[in-house]
Short mmCIF file of C-alpha atoms in Angstrom, two decimals:
data_model
loop_
_atom_site.label_atom_id
_atom_site.label_comp_id
_atom_site.label_asym_id
_atom_site.label_seq_id
_atom_site.Cartn_x
_atom_site.Cartn_y
_atom_site.Cartn_z
CA MET A 1 -62.75 0.12 -21.73
CA GLU A 2 -64.77 2.87 -23.31
CA GLU A 3 -63.32 4.82 -26.18
CA GLY A 4 -63.54 8.19 -24.45
CA GLN A 5 -61.85 7.01 -21.19
CA PRO A 6 -58.07 7.81 -21.06
CA SER A 7 -55.58 5.01 -20.36
CA THR A 8 -53.91 5.30 -16.94
CA GLY A 9 -51.68 2.19 -17.07
CA GLY A 10 -48.64 4.01 -18.48
CA ALA A 11 -48.99 6.85 -16.00
CA LEU A 12 -49.15 4.45 -13.05
CA ALA A 13 -46.07 2.59 -14.26
CA GLY A 14 -44.16 5.84 -14.58
CA GLU A 15 -45.18 6.86 -11.07
CA ASP A 16 -44.02 3.50 -9.71
CA LEU A 17 -40.61 3.90 -11.34
CA SER A 18 -40.24 7.42 -10.00
CA ASN A 19 -41.21 6.24 -6.52
CA LEU A 20 -38.64 3.45 -6.67
CA SER A 21 -35.92 5.85 -7.81
CA SER A 22 -36.75 8.27 -4.99
CA THR A 23 -36.67 5.70 -2.18
CA PRO A 24 -34.18 6.23 0.67
CA ALA A 25 -32.21 3.12 -0.35
CA ALA A 26 -31.73 4.47 -3.88
CA ALA A 27 -30.71 7.87 -2.55
CA VAL A 28 -28.17 6.30 -0.20
CA SER A 29 -26.84 4.17 -3.05
CA ARG A 30 -26.38 7.21 -5.28
CA TRP A 31 -24.70 9.14 -2.48
CA THR A 32 -22.34 6.23 -1.70
CA TYR A 33 -21.42 5.92 -5.35
CA SER A 34 -20.68 9.65 -5.60
CA VAL A 35 -18.53 9.59 -2.47
CA SER A 36 -16.61 6.54 -3.67
CA ARG A 37 -15.92 8.18 -7.03
CA TRP A 38 -14.75 11.38 -5.32
CA TYR A 39 -12.52 9.38 -2.96
CA GLN A 40 -11.01 7.40 -5.84
CA HIS A 41 -10.41 10.64 -7.72
CA LEU A 42 -8.44 12.03 -4.78
CA LEU A 43 -6.38 8.85 -4.58
CA ASP A 44 -5.59 9.00 -8.30
CA LYS A 45 -4.48 12.62 -8.01
CA SER A 46 -2.19 11.79 -5.06
CA VAL A 47 -0.24 9.08 -6.93
CA PRO A 48 2.58 11.32 -8.27
CA HIS A 49 2.98 13.24 -4.98
CA VAL A 50 5.10 10.66 -3.18
CA LEU A 51 6.75 13.02 -0.67
CA TYR A 52 3.51 14.68 0.42
CA ARG A 53 1.77 11.34 0.76
CA TRP A 54 4.43 9.99 3.11
CA ILE A 55 4.48 13.23 5.11
CA ALA A 56 0.74 12.84 5.64
CA CYS A 57 1.29 9.22 6.65
CA LEU A 58 3.91 10.27 9.21
CA ILE A 59 1.51 12.84 10.64
CA VAL A 60 -1.19 10.18 11.03
CA ALA A 61 1.33 7.84 12.70
CA LEU A 62 2.43 10.64 15.06
CA VAL A 63 -1.15 11.38 16.07
CA TYR A 64 -1.74 7.70 16.75
CA SER A 65 1.47 7.42 18.78
CA ILE A 66 0.44 10.36 20.96
CA ARG A 67 -2.98 8.80 21.47
CA VAL A 68 -1.48 5.45 22.50
CA TYR A 69 1.05 7.13 24.79
CA PHE A 70 -1.71 8.70 26.87
CA VAL A 71 -4.49 6.08 26.76
CA GLY A 72 -2.75 2.71 26.21
CA PHE A 73 -4.32 0.13 23.85
CA TYR A 74 -1.02 -1.73 23.52
CA ILE A 75 -2.60 -4.87 22.11
CA VAL A 76 -3.97 -2.81 19.21
CA THR A 77 -0.52 -1.35 18.63
CA TYR A 78 1.03 -4.82 18.69
CA ALA A 79 -1.44 -6.08 16.07
CA LEU A 80 -0.73 -2.96 14.02
CA GLY A 81 3.01 -3.62 14.23
CA ILE A 82 2.57 -7.20 13.01
CA TYR A 83 0.49 -5.97 10.08
CA LEU A 84 3.06 -3.27 9.19
CA LEU A 85 5.83 -5.85 9.28
CA ASN A 86 3.87 -8.01 6.84
CA LEU A 87 3.46 -5.01 4.54
CA LEU A 88 7.17 -4.25 4.73
CA ILE A 89 8.06 -7.79 3.66
CA GLY A 90 5.73 -7.47 0.68
CA PHE A 91 7.30 -4.13 -0.22
CA LEU A 92 10.83 -5.56 -0.14
CA SER A 93 9.99 -8.79 -1.96
CA PRO A 94 9.96 -9.25 -5.76
CA GLN A 95 6.69 -9.84 -7.52
CA ILE A 96 7.87 -13.25 -8.70
CA ASP A 97 9.78 -15.06 -5.99
CA PRO A 98 12.87 -16.65 -7.60
CA GLU A 99 12.78 -19.37 -4.98
CA PHE A 100 9.54 -20.73 -6.43
CA ASP A 101 10.08 -19.63 -10.03
CA GLY A 102 11.30 -22.33 -12.39
CA SER A 103 13.40 -19.89 -14.41
CA SER A 104 15.57 -19.16 -11.37
CA ARG A 105 17.23 -22.55 -11.59
CA ASP A 106 19.42 -21.42 -14.47
CA GLY A 107 20.71 -18.37 -12.59
CA PRO A 108 19.69 -15.12 -10.92
CA VAL A 109 16.77 -13.19 -12.37
CA LEU A 110 18.32 -9.75 -11.95
CA PRO A 111 21.55 -8.67 -13.72
CA THR A 112 24.77 -9.14 -11.77
CA ARG A 113 27.21 -7.34 -14.11
CA GLY A 114 27.26 -3.87 -15.62
CA SER A 115 27.14 -5.32 -19.13
CA ASP A 116 23.90 -7.22 -18.43
CA GLU A 117 20.56 -5.92 -19.55
CA PHE A 118 18.92 -3.67 -16.96
CA ARG A 119 15.75 -5.11 -15.48
CA PRO A 120 13.81 -2.94 -13.04
CA PHE A 121 12.81 -4.37 -9.69
CA VAL A 122 9.08 -5.15 -9.62
CA ARG A 123 7.72 -5.29 -6.08
CA ARG A 124 5.12 -7.71 -4.84
CA LEU A 125 3.49 -4.77 -3.06
CA PRO A 126 3.81 -1.50 -5.04
CA GLU A 127 4.75 1.73 -3.31
CA PHE A 128 1.30 3.30 -3.56
CA LYS A 129 -0.47 0.26 -2.14
CA PHE A 130 2.19 0.08 0.57
CA TRP A 131 1.53 3.70 1.56
CA TYR A 132 -2.24 3.34 1.33
CA SER A 133 -2.32 0.18 3.44
CA ILE A 134 -0.13 1.74 6.14
CA THR A 135 -2.20 4.93 6.31
CA LYS A 136 -5.49 3.02 6.40
CA ALA A 137 -4.14 0.71 9.12
CA PHE A 138 -3.17 3.66 11.32
CA CYS A 139 -6.60 5.26 10.82
CA ILE A 140 -8.42 2.03 11.71
CA ALA A 141 -6.22 1.51 14.78
CA PHE A 142 -6.85 5.11 15.84
CA VAL A 143 -10.62 4.56 15.69
CA MET A 144 -10.27 1.32 17.68
CA THR A 145 -8.66 3.24 20.56
CA PHE A 146 -12.05 4.84 21.27
CA PHE A 147 -13.61 1.49 22.20
CA ASP A 148 -12.77 0.04 25.60
CA VAL A 149 -13.36 -3.51 24.41
CA PHE A 150 -9.98 -3.38 22.60
CA ASP A 151 -8.12 -2.10 25.67
CA VAL A 152 -6.88 -5.49 26.88
CA PRO A 153 -4.56 -5.16 29.90
CA VAL A 154 -1.14 -6.49 28.92
CA PHE A 155 2.46 -5.99 30.00
CA TRP A 156 3.67 -3.91 27.05
CA PRO A 157 7.46 -4.54 27.44
CA ILE A 158 6.85 -8.22 26.65
CA LEU A 159 4.93 -7.30 23.49
CA LEU A 160 7.67 -4.87 22.49
CA PHE A 161 10.38 -7.48 23.05
CA TYR A 162 8.47 -10.12 21.11
CA TRP A 163 7.80 -7.75 18.21
CA GLY A 164 11.45 -6.67 18.11
CA LEU A 165 12.58 -10.30 18.06
CA LEU A 166 10.09 -11.08 15.29
CA PHE A 167 11.30 -8.06 13.32
CA ILE A 168 14.96 -9.12 13.59
CA LEU A 169 14.26 -12.71 12.55
CA THR A 170 12.04 -11.66 9.65
CA MET A 171 14.48 -9.07 8.30
CA ARG A 172 17.36 -11.53 8.68
CA ARG A 173 15.46 -14.01 6.55
CA GLN A 174 14.65 -11.31 4.00
CA ILE A 175 18.27 -10.14 3.77
CA MET A 176 19.46 -13.72 3.30
CA HIS A 177 16.92 -14.05 0.49
CA MET A 178 18.31 -10.88 -1.16
CA VAL A 179 21.87 -12.13 -0.90
CA LYS A 180 21.00 -15.58 -2.20
CA TYR A 181 19.22 -14.33 -5.33
CA LYS A 182 21.32 -11.15 -5.73
CA TYR A 183 18.71 -8.44 -5.89
CA VAL A 184 18.27 -5.04 -4.24
CA PRO A 185 14.73 -3.71 -3.70
CA PHE A 186 15.73 -0.10 -4.38
CA SER A 187 16.61 1.78 -7.54
CA ILE A 188 19.46 3.84 -6.01
CA GLY A 189 22.62 3.53 -8.08
CA LYS A 190 21.03 1.47 -10.84
CA GLN A 191 21.64 2.30 -14.48
CA ARG A 192 19.00 4.42 -16.17
CA TYR A 193 18.53 5.21 -19.82
CA ASP A 194 19.22 8.84 -20.67
CA GLY A 195 17.73 9.91 -23.98
CA LYS A 196 19.94 12.98 -24.31
CA ARG A 197 23.09 11.04 -23.65
CA GLY A 198 22.07 8.41 -26.15
CA ALA A 199 21.30 11.06 -28.76
CA SER A 200 24.66 12.75 -28.23
CA SER A 201 26.55 9.48 -28.50
CA ASP A 202 24.72 8.61 -31.69
CA SER A 203 25.52 11.98 -33.19
CA THR A 204 29.25 11.64 -32.46
CA SER A 205 29.40 8.24 -34.08
CA LEU A 206 28.02 9.48 -37.40
CA PRO A 207 30.68 10.02 -40.09
CA ARG A 208 31.23 13.56 -41.27
CA ASP A 209 31.48 14.53 -44.94
#
């Protein structure tokens, strides 16, 4: 290479990198990443709004029910019902099943008397994941009703009877599990620590000069 001729290797490499970064695949990847971050941000902001989340879920379920009432797709609804029943069992079950936990042999995991230490109920399927899975399932089932391949002709009363029987048997088993290991999957009526009450009780127990 002559001394007066400029080097073009670095310029060509820079152009190649810029061309790679401006390819359609890279643009789609950046757009997908931005959309996923925005979607996750919305989910994070909706976590404390429990009532509004479930109202939105009920609206989605109502729209799907109206759609099924007019167009059919009962086999899709049956599969959706089985999936929702599975989610419900996970929502009502403890994170660590005492039936398979070795520590449950010495006694129940949760307190059975008012003097026992309070232990909060930890679900196998948390409330937010329970809501998110239900809402996503209804949305997916709603989209499936626009494809005729999923409209399998069935006699829907038989599916309804079978699902109702499956629901009764499953909930009976779950209730027997609750009674056997003495736990309630809800926090209604359970003791809660009150900082103000504790502070007031501590102040009354102090001796006065």
